[in-house]
Amino acid sequence: MSATRVRTLVLLAVGVAAVTWWAMRMMVGRGAATPPDVPWLVVVVELLIAGVVASMGWAVRQYQRGKRPLLDPVRAARTAVLAKASCYTGALLTGWYGGQALSLLTDADVPGSTTRAAAAGLAVLGAVALTVVGLVVEHWCRIPPPDAEEPAVPRGADLDPSVG
């Protein structure tokens, strides 16, 4: 599994934000009464998931540092996959709620847009936290390269050319 690139996550978030902003502008432009609400509970759930991912990643980090005697390899692999999923989920949610916040901020005449934009802005912060935690835990789950105790010798290089 390769490391998640920050550039990929940023492009994903920006792309989703642009599509969300456009869709919300079209919805309001076609006479929709109000845009959908952003529940305040979203931030709590995002931070709760980030905390679980960090907790699982911390166990892997402690094992890597030799401070934890045992760790099931399947659990470590699942933690790495969960960290990668958290990166992408956080980027998608950042774009989704970021696009909503931008749309609500540019439409000040929509009733209740200020509180909806604030809720979407907080959801963006929670999603960014989820993304960052996912990146950090993914880094913690990397397996260090094997120690090079003896130098690698090309095949046949150890033979004495004078014998033969």
PDB file of N, CA and C in Angstrom, residues 61-137:
ATOM      1  N   ARG A  61       1.952   2.455  16.852  1.00  0.00           N
ATOM      2  CA  ARG A  61       3.167   3.257  17.076  1.00  0.00           C
ATOM      3  C   ARG A  61       3.954   2.742  18.281  1.00  0.00           C
ATOM      4  N   GLN A  62       3.252   2.411  19.348  1.00  0.00           N
ATOM      5  CA  GLN A  62       3.928   1.884  20.538  1.00  0.00           C
ATOM      6  C   GLN A  62       4.590   0.549  20.245  1.00  0.00           C
ATOM      7  N   TYR A  63       3.972  -0.286  19.452  1.00  0.00           N
ATOM      8  CA  TYR A  63       4.571  -1.564  19.069  1.00  0.00           C
ATOM      9  C   TYR A  63       5.826  -1.325  18.234  1.00  0.00           C
ATOM     10  N   GLN A  64       5.745  -0.401  17.291  1.00  0.00           N
ATOM     11  CA  GLN A  64       6.900  -0.100  16.431  1.00  0.00           C
ATOM     12  C   GLN A  64       8.090   0.404  17.251  1.00  0.00           C
ATOM     13  N   ARG A  65       7.808   1.120  18.328  1.00  0.00           N
ATOM     14  CA  ARG A  65       8.871   1.661  19.175  1.00  0.00           C
ATOM     15  C   ARG A  65       9.355   0.669  20.226  1.00  0.00           C
ATOM     16  N   GLY A  66       8.735  -0.513  20.278  1.00  0.00           N
ATOM     17  CA  GLY A  66       9.145  -1.537  21.234  1.00  0.00           C
ATOM     18  C   GLY A  66       8.550  -1.362  22.615  1.00  0.00           C
ATOM     19  N   LYS A  67       7.563  -0.501  22.761  1.00  0.00           N
ATOM     20  CA  LYS A  67       6.956  -0.254  24.074  1.00  0.00           C
ATOM     21  C   LYS A  67       5.727  -1.119  24.308  1.00  0.00           C
ATOM     22  N   ARG A  68       5.346  -1.882  23.306  1.00  0.00           N
ATOM     23  CA  ARG A  68       4.211  -2.791  23.427  1.00  0.00           C
ATOM     24  C   ARG A  68       4.694  -4.156  22.939  1.00  0.00           C
ATOM     25  N   PRO A  69       4.570  -5.182  23.779  1.00  0.00           N
ATOM     26  CA  PRO A  69       5.184  -6.463  23.419  1.00  0.00           C
ATOM     27  C   PRO A  69       4.520  -7.190  22.246  1.00  0.00           C
ATOM     28  N   LEU A  70       3.204  -7.138  22.142  1.00  0.00           N
ATOM     29  CA  LEU A  70       2.512  -7.891  21.101  1.00  0.00           C
ATOM     30  C   LEU A  70       1.513  -7.018  20.355  1.00  0.00           C
ATOM     31  N   LEU A  71       1.367  -7.315  19.086  1.00  0.00           N
ATOM     32  CA  LEU A  71       0.352  -6.655  18.282  1.00  0.00           C
ATOM     33  C   LEU A  71      -0.001  -7.606  17.139  1.00  0.00           C
ATOM     34  N   ASP A  72      -1.275  -7.887  17.003  1.00  0.00           N
ATOM     35  CA  ASP A  72      -1.743  -8.757  15.930  1.00  0.00           C
ATOM     36  C   ASP A  72      -1.489  -8.069  14.590  1.00  0.00           C
ATOM     37  N   PRO A  73      -0.806  -8.739  13.659  1.00  0.00           N
ATOM     38  CA  PRO A  73      -0.522  -8.116  12.367  1.00  0.00           C
ATOM     39  C   PRO A  73      -1.786  -7.727  11.598  1.00  0.00           C
ATOM     40  N   VAL A  74      -2.850  -8.500  11.781  1.00  0.00           N
ATOM     41  CA  VAL A  74      -4.103  -8.170  11.102  1.00  0.00           C
ATOM     42  C   VAL A  74      -4.661  -6.858  11.646  1.00  0.00           C
ATOM     43  N   ARG A  75      -4.536  -6.647  12.960  1.00  0.00           N
ATOM     44  CA  ARG A  75      -5.003  -5.392  13.549  1.00  0.00           C
ATOM     45  C   ARG A  75      -4.192  -4.212  13.014  1.00  0.00           C
ATOM     46  N   ALA A  76      -2.885  -4.397  12.890  1.00  0.00           N
ATOM     47  CA  ALA A  76      -2.046  -3.328  12.353  1.00  0.00           C
ATOM     48  C   ALA A  76      -2.428  -3.008  10.906  1.00  0.00           C
ATOM     49  N   ALA A  77      -2.689  -4.039  10.109  1.00  0.00           N
ATOM     50  CA  ALA A  77      -3.084  -3.818   8.716  1.00  0.00           C
ATOM     51  C   ALA A  77      -4.441  -3.125   8.647  1.00  0.00           C
ATOM     52  N   ARG A  78      -5.366  -3.533   9.499  1.00  0.00           N
ATOM     53  CA  ARG A  78      -6.685  -2.888   9.515  1.00  0.00           C
ATOM     54  C   ARG A  78      -6.582  -1.432   9.952  1.00  0.00           C
ATOM     55  N   THR A  79      -5.678  -1.155  10.866  1.00  0.00           N
ATOM     56  CA  THR A  79      -5.469   0.225  11.300  1.00  0.00           C
ATOM     57  C   THR A  79      -4.931   1.066  10.150  1.00  0.00           C
ATOM     58  N   ALA A  80      -4.014   0.515   9.375  1.00  0.00           N
ATOM     59  CA  ALA A  80      -3.468   1.247   8.230  1.00  0.00           C
ATOM     60  C   ALA A  80      -4.554   1.526   7.191  1.00  0.00           C
ATOM     61  N   VAL A  81      -5.417   0.534   6.950  1.00  0.00           N
ATOM     62  CA  VAL A  81      -6.506   0.718   5.983  1.00  0.00           C
ATOM     63  C   VAL A  81      -7.502   1.750   6.502  1.00  0.00           C
ATOM     64  N   LEU A  82      -7.804   1.696   7.801  1.00  0.00           N
ATOM     65  CA  LEU A  82      -8.715   2.671   8.399  1.00  0.00           C
ATOM     66  C   LEU A  82      -8.141   4.085   8.319  1.00  0.00           C
ATOM     67  N   ALA A  83      -6.842   4.206   8.504  1.00  0.00           N
ATOM     68  CA  ALA A  83      -6.193   5.519   8.399  1.00  0.00           C
ATOM     69  C   ALA A  83      -6.311   6.065   6.985  1.00  0.00           C
ATOM     70  N   LYS A  84      -6.084   5.213   5.985  1.00  0.00           N
ATOM     71  CA  LYS A  84      -6.204   5.654   4.594  1.00  0.00           C
ATOM     72  C   LYS A  84      -7.649   6.047   4.281  1.00  0.00           C
ATOM     73  N   ALA A  85      -8.596   5.259   4.771  1.00  0.00           N
ATOM     74  CA  ALA A  85     -10.007   5.584   4.558  1.00  0.00           C
ATOM     75  C   ALA A  85     -10.368   6.903   5.237  1.00  0.00           C
ATOM     76  N   SER A  86      -9.796   7.166   6.395  1.00  0.00           N
ATOM     77  CA  SER A  86     -10.053   8.422   7.101  1.00  0.00           C
ATOM     78  C   SER A  86      -9.524   9.608   6.317  1.00  0.00           C
ATOM     79  N   CYS A  87      -8.385   9.439   5.673  1.00  0.00           N
ATOM     80  CA  CYS A  87      -7.836  10.512   4.831  1.00  0.00           C
ATOM     81  C   CYS A  87      -8.812  10.885   3.729  1.00  0.00           C
ATOM     82  N   TYR A  88      -9.279   9.883   3.002  1.00  0.00           N
ATOM     83  CA  TYR A  88     -10.181  10.155   1.883  1.00  0.00           C
ATOM     84  C   TYR A  88     -11.554  10.621   2.345  1.00  0.00           C
ATOM     85  N   THR A  89     -12.066  10.035   3.417  1.00  0.00           N
ATOM     86  CA  THR A  89     -13.353  10.475   3.943  1.00  0.00           C
ATOM     87  C   THR A  89     -13.271  11.921   4.414  1.00  0.00           C
ATOM     88  N   GLY A  90     -12.203  12.264   5.122  1.00  0.00           N
ATOM     89  CA  GLY A  90     -12.022  13.639   5.568  1.00  0.00           C
ATOM     90  C   GLY A  90     -11.927  14.612   4.415  1.00  0.00           C
ATOM     91  N   ALA A  91     -11.231  14.223   3.340  1.00  0.00           N
ATOM     92  CA  ALA A  91     -11.117  15.104   2.169  1.00  0.00           C
ATOM     93  C   ALA A  91     -12.471  15.288   1.489  1.00  0.00           C
ATOM     94  N   LEU A  92     -13.231  14.190   1.356  1.00  0.00           N
ATOM     95  CA  LEU A  92     -14.565  14.295   0.749  1.00  0.00           C
ATOM     96  C   LEU A  92     -15.486  15.181   1.585  1.00  0.00           C
ATOM     97  N   LEU A  93     -15.479  14.978   2.900  1.00  0.00           N
ATOM     98  CA  LEU A  93     -16.331  15.787   3.773  1.00  0.00           C
ATOM     99  C   LEU A  93     -15.881  17.248   3.811  1.00  0.00           C
ATOM    100  N   THR A  94     -14.584  17.479   3.724  1.00  0.00           N
ATOM    101  CA  THR A  94     -14.082  18.853   3.662  1.00  0.00           C
ATOM    102  C   THR A  94     -14.642  19.558   2.434  1.00  0.00           C
ATOM    103  N   GLY A  95     -14.610  18.881   1.297  1.00  0.00           N
ATOM    104  CA  GLY A  95     -15.161  19.464   0.087  1.00  0.00           C
ATOM    105  C   GLY A  95     -16.666  19.650   0.161  1.00  0.00           C
ATOM    106  N   TRP A  96     -17.370  18.655   0.686  1.00  0.00           N
ATOM    107  CA  TRP A  96     -18.832  18.713   0.769  1.00  0.00           C
ATOM    108  C   TRP A  96     -19.281  19.876   1.650  1.00  0.00           C
ATOM    109  N   TYR A  97     -18.754  19.940   2.863  1.00  0.00           N
ATOM    110  CA  TYR A  97     -19.173  21.005   3.772  1.00  0.00           C
ATOM    111  C   TYR A  97     -18.538  22.343   3.404  1.00  0.00           C
ATOM    112  N   GLY A  98     -17.351  22.311   2.812  1.00  0.00           N
ATOM    113  CA  GLY A  98     -16.733  23.552   2.347  1.00  0.00           C
ATOM    114  C   GLY A  98     -17.527  24.188   1.223  1.00  0.00           C
ATOM    115  N   GLY A  99     -18.003  23.374   0.284  1.00  0.00           N
ATOM    116  CA  GLY A  99     -18.844  23.886  -0.795  1.00  0.00           C
ATOM    117  C   GLY A  99     -20.149  24.466  -0.270  1.00  0.00           C
ATOM    118  N   GLN A 100     -20.723  23.815   0.740  1.00  0.00           N
ATOM    119  CA  GLN A 100     -21.944  24.347   1.343  1.00  0.00           C
ATOM    120  C   GLN A 100     -21.676  25.681   2.031  1.00  0.00           C
ATOM    121  N   ALA A 101     -20.573  25.746   2.763  1.00  0.00           N
ATOM    122  CA  ALA A 101     -20.244  26.992   3.460  1.00  0.00           C
ATOM    123  C   ALA A 101     -20.026  28.130   2.466  1.00  0.00           C
ATOM    124  N   LEU A 102     -19.303  27.860   1.389  1.00  0.00           N
ATOM    125  CA  LEU A 102     -19.080  28.894   0.371  1.00  0.00           C
ATOM    126  C   LEU A 102     -20.388  29.350  -0.254  1.00  0.00           C
ATOM    127  N   SER A 103     -21.256  28.403  -0.553  1.00  0.00           N
ATOM    128  CA  SER A 103     -22.539  28.754  -1.151  1.00  0.00           C
ATOM    129  C   SER A 103     -23.383  29.590  -0.199  1.00  0.00           C
ATOM    130  N   LEU A 104     -23.391  29.217   1.066  1.00  0.00           N
ATOM    131  CA  LEU A 104     -24.193  29.955   2.044  1.00  0.00           C
ATOM    132  C   LEU A 104     -23.611  31.339   2.318  1.00  0.00           C
ATOM    133  N   LEU A 105     -22.300  31.466   2.302  1.00  0.00           N
ATOM    134  CA  LEU A 105     -21.678  32.772   2.530  1.00  0.00           C
ATOM    135  C   LEU A 105     -21.912  33.727   1.358  1.00  0.00           C
ATOM    136  N   THR A 106     -21.997  33.184   0.151  1.00  0.00           N
ATOM    137  CA  THR A 106     -22.223  34.045  -1.007  1.00  0.00           C
ATOM    138  C   THR A 106     -23.702  34.358  -1.216  1.00  0.00           C
ATOM    139  N   ASP A 107     -24.588  33.661  -0.503  1.00  0.00           N
ATOM    140  CA  ASP A 107     -26.026  33.910  -0.584  1.00  0.00           C
ATOM    141  C   ASP A 107     -26.531  34.441   0.755  1.00  0.00           C
ATOM    142  N   ALA A 108     -26.222  35.668   1.045  1.00  0.00           N
ATOM    143  CA  ALA A 108     -26.589  36.243   2.343  1.00  0.00           C
ATOM    144  C   ALA A 108     -28.088  36.489   2.468  1.00  0.00           C
ATOM    145  N   ASP A 109     -28.812  36.540   1.343  1.00  0.00           N
ATOM    146  CA  ASP A 109     -30.245  36.808   1.416  1.00  0.00           C
ATOM    147  C   ASP A 109     -31.078  35.566   1.748  1.00  0.00           C
ATOM    148  N   VAL A 110     -30.465  34.388   1.761  1.00  0.00           N
ATOM    149  CA  VAL A 110     -31.169  33.164   2.148  1.00  0.00           C
ATOM    150  C   VAL A 110     -31.371  33.184   3.650  1.00  0.00           C
ATOM    151  N   PRO A 111     -32.618  32.942   4.129  1.00  0.00           N
ATOM    152  CA  PRO A 111     -32.855  32.993   5.572  1.00  0.00           C
ATOM    153  C   PRO A 111     -32.047  31.935   6.317  1.00  0.00           C
ATOM    154  N   GLY A 112     -31.405  32.367   7.397  1.00  0.00           N
ATOM    155  CA  GLY A 112     -30.634  31.457   8.246  1.00  0.00           C
ATOM    156  C   GLY A 112     -29.302  31.026   7.663  1.00  0.00           C
ATOM    157  N   SER A 113     -28.822  31.731   6.657  1.00  0.00           N
ATOM    158  CA  SER A 113     -27.580  31.296   6.006  1.00  0.00           C
ATOM    159  C   SER A 113     -26.362  31.459   6.909  1.00  0.00           C
ATOM    160  N   THR A 114     -26.398  32.418   7.817  1.00  0.00           N
ATOM    161  CA  THR A 114     -25.241  32.641   8.689  1.00  0.00           C
ATOM    162  C   THR A 114     -25.025  31.465   9.630  1.00  0.00           C
ATOM    163  N   THR A 115     -26.084  30.999  10.281  1.00  0.00           N
ATOM    164  CA  THR A 115     -25.922  29.857  11.201  1.00  0.00           C
ATOM    165  C   THR A 115     -25.620  28.578  10.431  1.00  0.00           C
ATOM    166  N   ARG A 116     -26.196  28.423   9.253  1.00  0.00           N
ATOM    167  CA  ARG A 116     -25.889  27.238   8.436  1.00  0.00           C
ATOM    168  C   ARG A 116     -24.437  27.269   7.959  1.00  0.00           C
ATOM    169  N   ALA A 117     -23.966  28.442   7.590  1.00  0.00           N
ATOM    170  CA  ALA A 117     -22.572  28.570   7.156  1.00  0.00           C
ATOM    171  C   ALA A 117     -21.619  28.302   8.313  1.00  0.00           C
ATOM    172  N   ALA A 118     -21.979  28.749   9.513  1.00  0.00           N
ATOM    173  CA  ALA A 118     -21.138  28.480  10.688  1.00  0.00           C
ATOM    174  C   ALA A 118     -21.086  26.987  10.985  1.00  0.00           C
ATOM    175  N   ALA A 119     -22.235  26.318  10.895  1.00  0.00           N
ATOM    176  CA  ALA A 119     -22.267  24.871  11.128  1.00  0.00           C
ATOM    177  C   ALA A 119     -21.442  24.135  10.074  1.00  0.00           C
ATOM    178  N   ALA A 120     -21.556  24.560   8.810  1.00  0.00           N
ATOM    179  CA  ALA A 120     -20.767  23.942   7.746  1.00  0.00           C
ATOM    180  C   ALA A 120     -19.276  24.217   7.943  1.00  0.00           C
ATOM    181  N   GLY A 121     -18.937  25.422   8.402  1.00  0.00           N
ATOM    182  CA  GLY A 121     -17.533  25.750   8.670  1.00  0.00           C
ATOM    183  C   GLY A 121     -16.945  24.889   9.771  1.00  0.00           C
ATOM    184  N   LEU A 122     -17.719  24.655  10.828  1.00  0.00           N
ATOM    185  CA  LEU A 122     -17.244  23.766  11.893  1.00  0.00           C
ATOM    186  C   LEU A 122     -17.106  22.334  11.398  1.00  0.00           C
ATOM    187  N   ALA A 123     -18.030  21.912  10.527  1.00  0.00           N
ATOM    188  CA  ALA A 123     -17.935  20.574   9.949  1.00  0.00           C
ATOM    189  C   ALA A 123     -16.679  20.447   9.078  1.00  0.00           C
ATOM    190  N   VAL A 124     -16.312  21.530   8.405  1.00  0.00           N
ATOM    191  CA  VAL A 124     -15.070  21.526   7.623  1.00  0.00           C
ATOM    192  C   VAL A 124     -13.865  21.335   8.551  1.00  0.00           C
ATOM    193  N   LEU A 125     -13.861  22.036   9.678  1.00  0.00           N
ATOM    194  CA  LEU A 125     -12.746  21.890  10.626  1.00  0.00           C
ATOM    195  C   LEU A 125     -12.650  20.458  11.156  1.00  0.00           C
ATOM    196  N   GLY A 126     -13.807  19.857  11.462  1.00  0.00           N
ATOM    197  CA  GLY A 126     -13.810  18.462  11.914  1.00  0.00           C
ATOM    198  C   GLY A 126     -13.312  17.516  10.840  1.00  0.00           C
ATOM    199  N   ALA A 127     -13.700  17.771   9.584  1.00  0.00           N
ATOM    200  CA  ALA A 127     -13.260  16.928   8.479  1.00  0.00           C
ATOM    201  C   ALA A 127     -11.760  17.074   8.225  1.00  0.00           C
ATOM    202  N   VAL A 128     -11.252  18.286   8.353  1.00  0.00           N
ATOM    203  CA  VAL A 128      -9.799  18.493   8.209  1.00  0.00           C
ATOM    204  C   VAL A 128      -9.056  17.762   9.326  1.00  0.00           C
ATOM    205  N   ALA A 129      -9.589  17.800  10.533  1.00  0.00           N
ATOM    206  CA  ALA A 129      -8.972  17.071  11.649  1.00  0.00           C
ATOM    207  C   ALA A 129      -8.955  15.570  11.355  1.00  0.00           C
ATOM    208  N   LEU A 130     -10.036  15.038  10.811  1.00  0.00           N
ATOM    209  CA  LEU A 130     -10.093  13.621  10.452  1.00  0.00           C
ATOM    210  C   LEU A 130      -9.047  13.286   9.396  1.00  0.00           C
ATOM    211  N   THR A 131      -8.881  14.160   8.424  1.00  0.00           N
ATOM    212  CA  THR A 131      -7.882  13.942   7.381  1.00  0.00           C
ATOM    213  C   THR A 131      -6.471  13.943   7.954  1.00  0.00           C
ATOM    214  N   VAL A 132      -6.180  14.917   8.800  1.00  0.00           N
ATOM    215  CA  VAL A 132      -4.840  15.024   9.386  1.00  0.00           C
ATOM    216  C   VAL A 132      -4.539  13.819  10.268  1.00  0.00           C
ATOM    217  N   VAL A 133      -5.496  13.411  11.083  1.00  0.00           N
ATOM    218  CA  VAL A 133      -5.299  12.235  11.932  1.00  0.00           C
ATOM    219  C   VAL A 133      -5.056  11.002  11.064  1.00  0.00           C
ATOM    220  N   GLY A 134      -5.809  10.869   9.977  1.00  0.00           N
ATOM    221  CA  GLY A 134      -5.602   9.742   9.070  1.00  0.00           C
ATOM    222  C   GLY A 134      -4.200   9.733   8.481  1.00  0.00           C
ATOM    223  N   LEU A 135      -3.705  10.895   8.084  1.00  0.00           N
ATOM    224  CA  LEU A 135      -2.344  10.974   7.539  1.00  0.00           C
ATOM    225  C   LEU A 135      -1.290  10.619   8.581  1.00  0.00           C
ATOM    226  N   VAL A 136      -1.473  11.112   9.801  1.00  0.00           N
ATOM    227  CA  VAL A 136      -0.507  10.831  10.868  1.00  0.00           C
ATOM    228  C   VAL A 136      -0.504   9.344  11.203  1.00  0.00           C
ATOM    229  N   VAL A 137      -1.678   8.756  11.358  1.00  0.00           N
ATOM    230  CA  VAL A 137      -1.757   7.336  11.705  1.00  0.00           C
ATOM    231  C   VAL A 137      -1.218   6.475  10.569  1.00  0.00           C
TER     232      VAL A 137
END
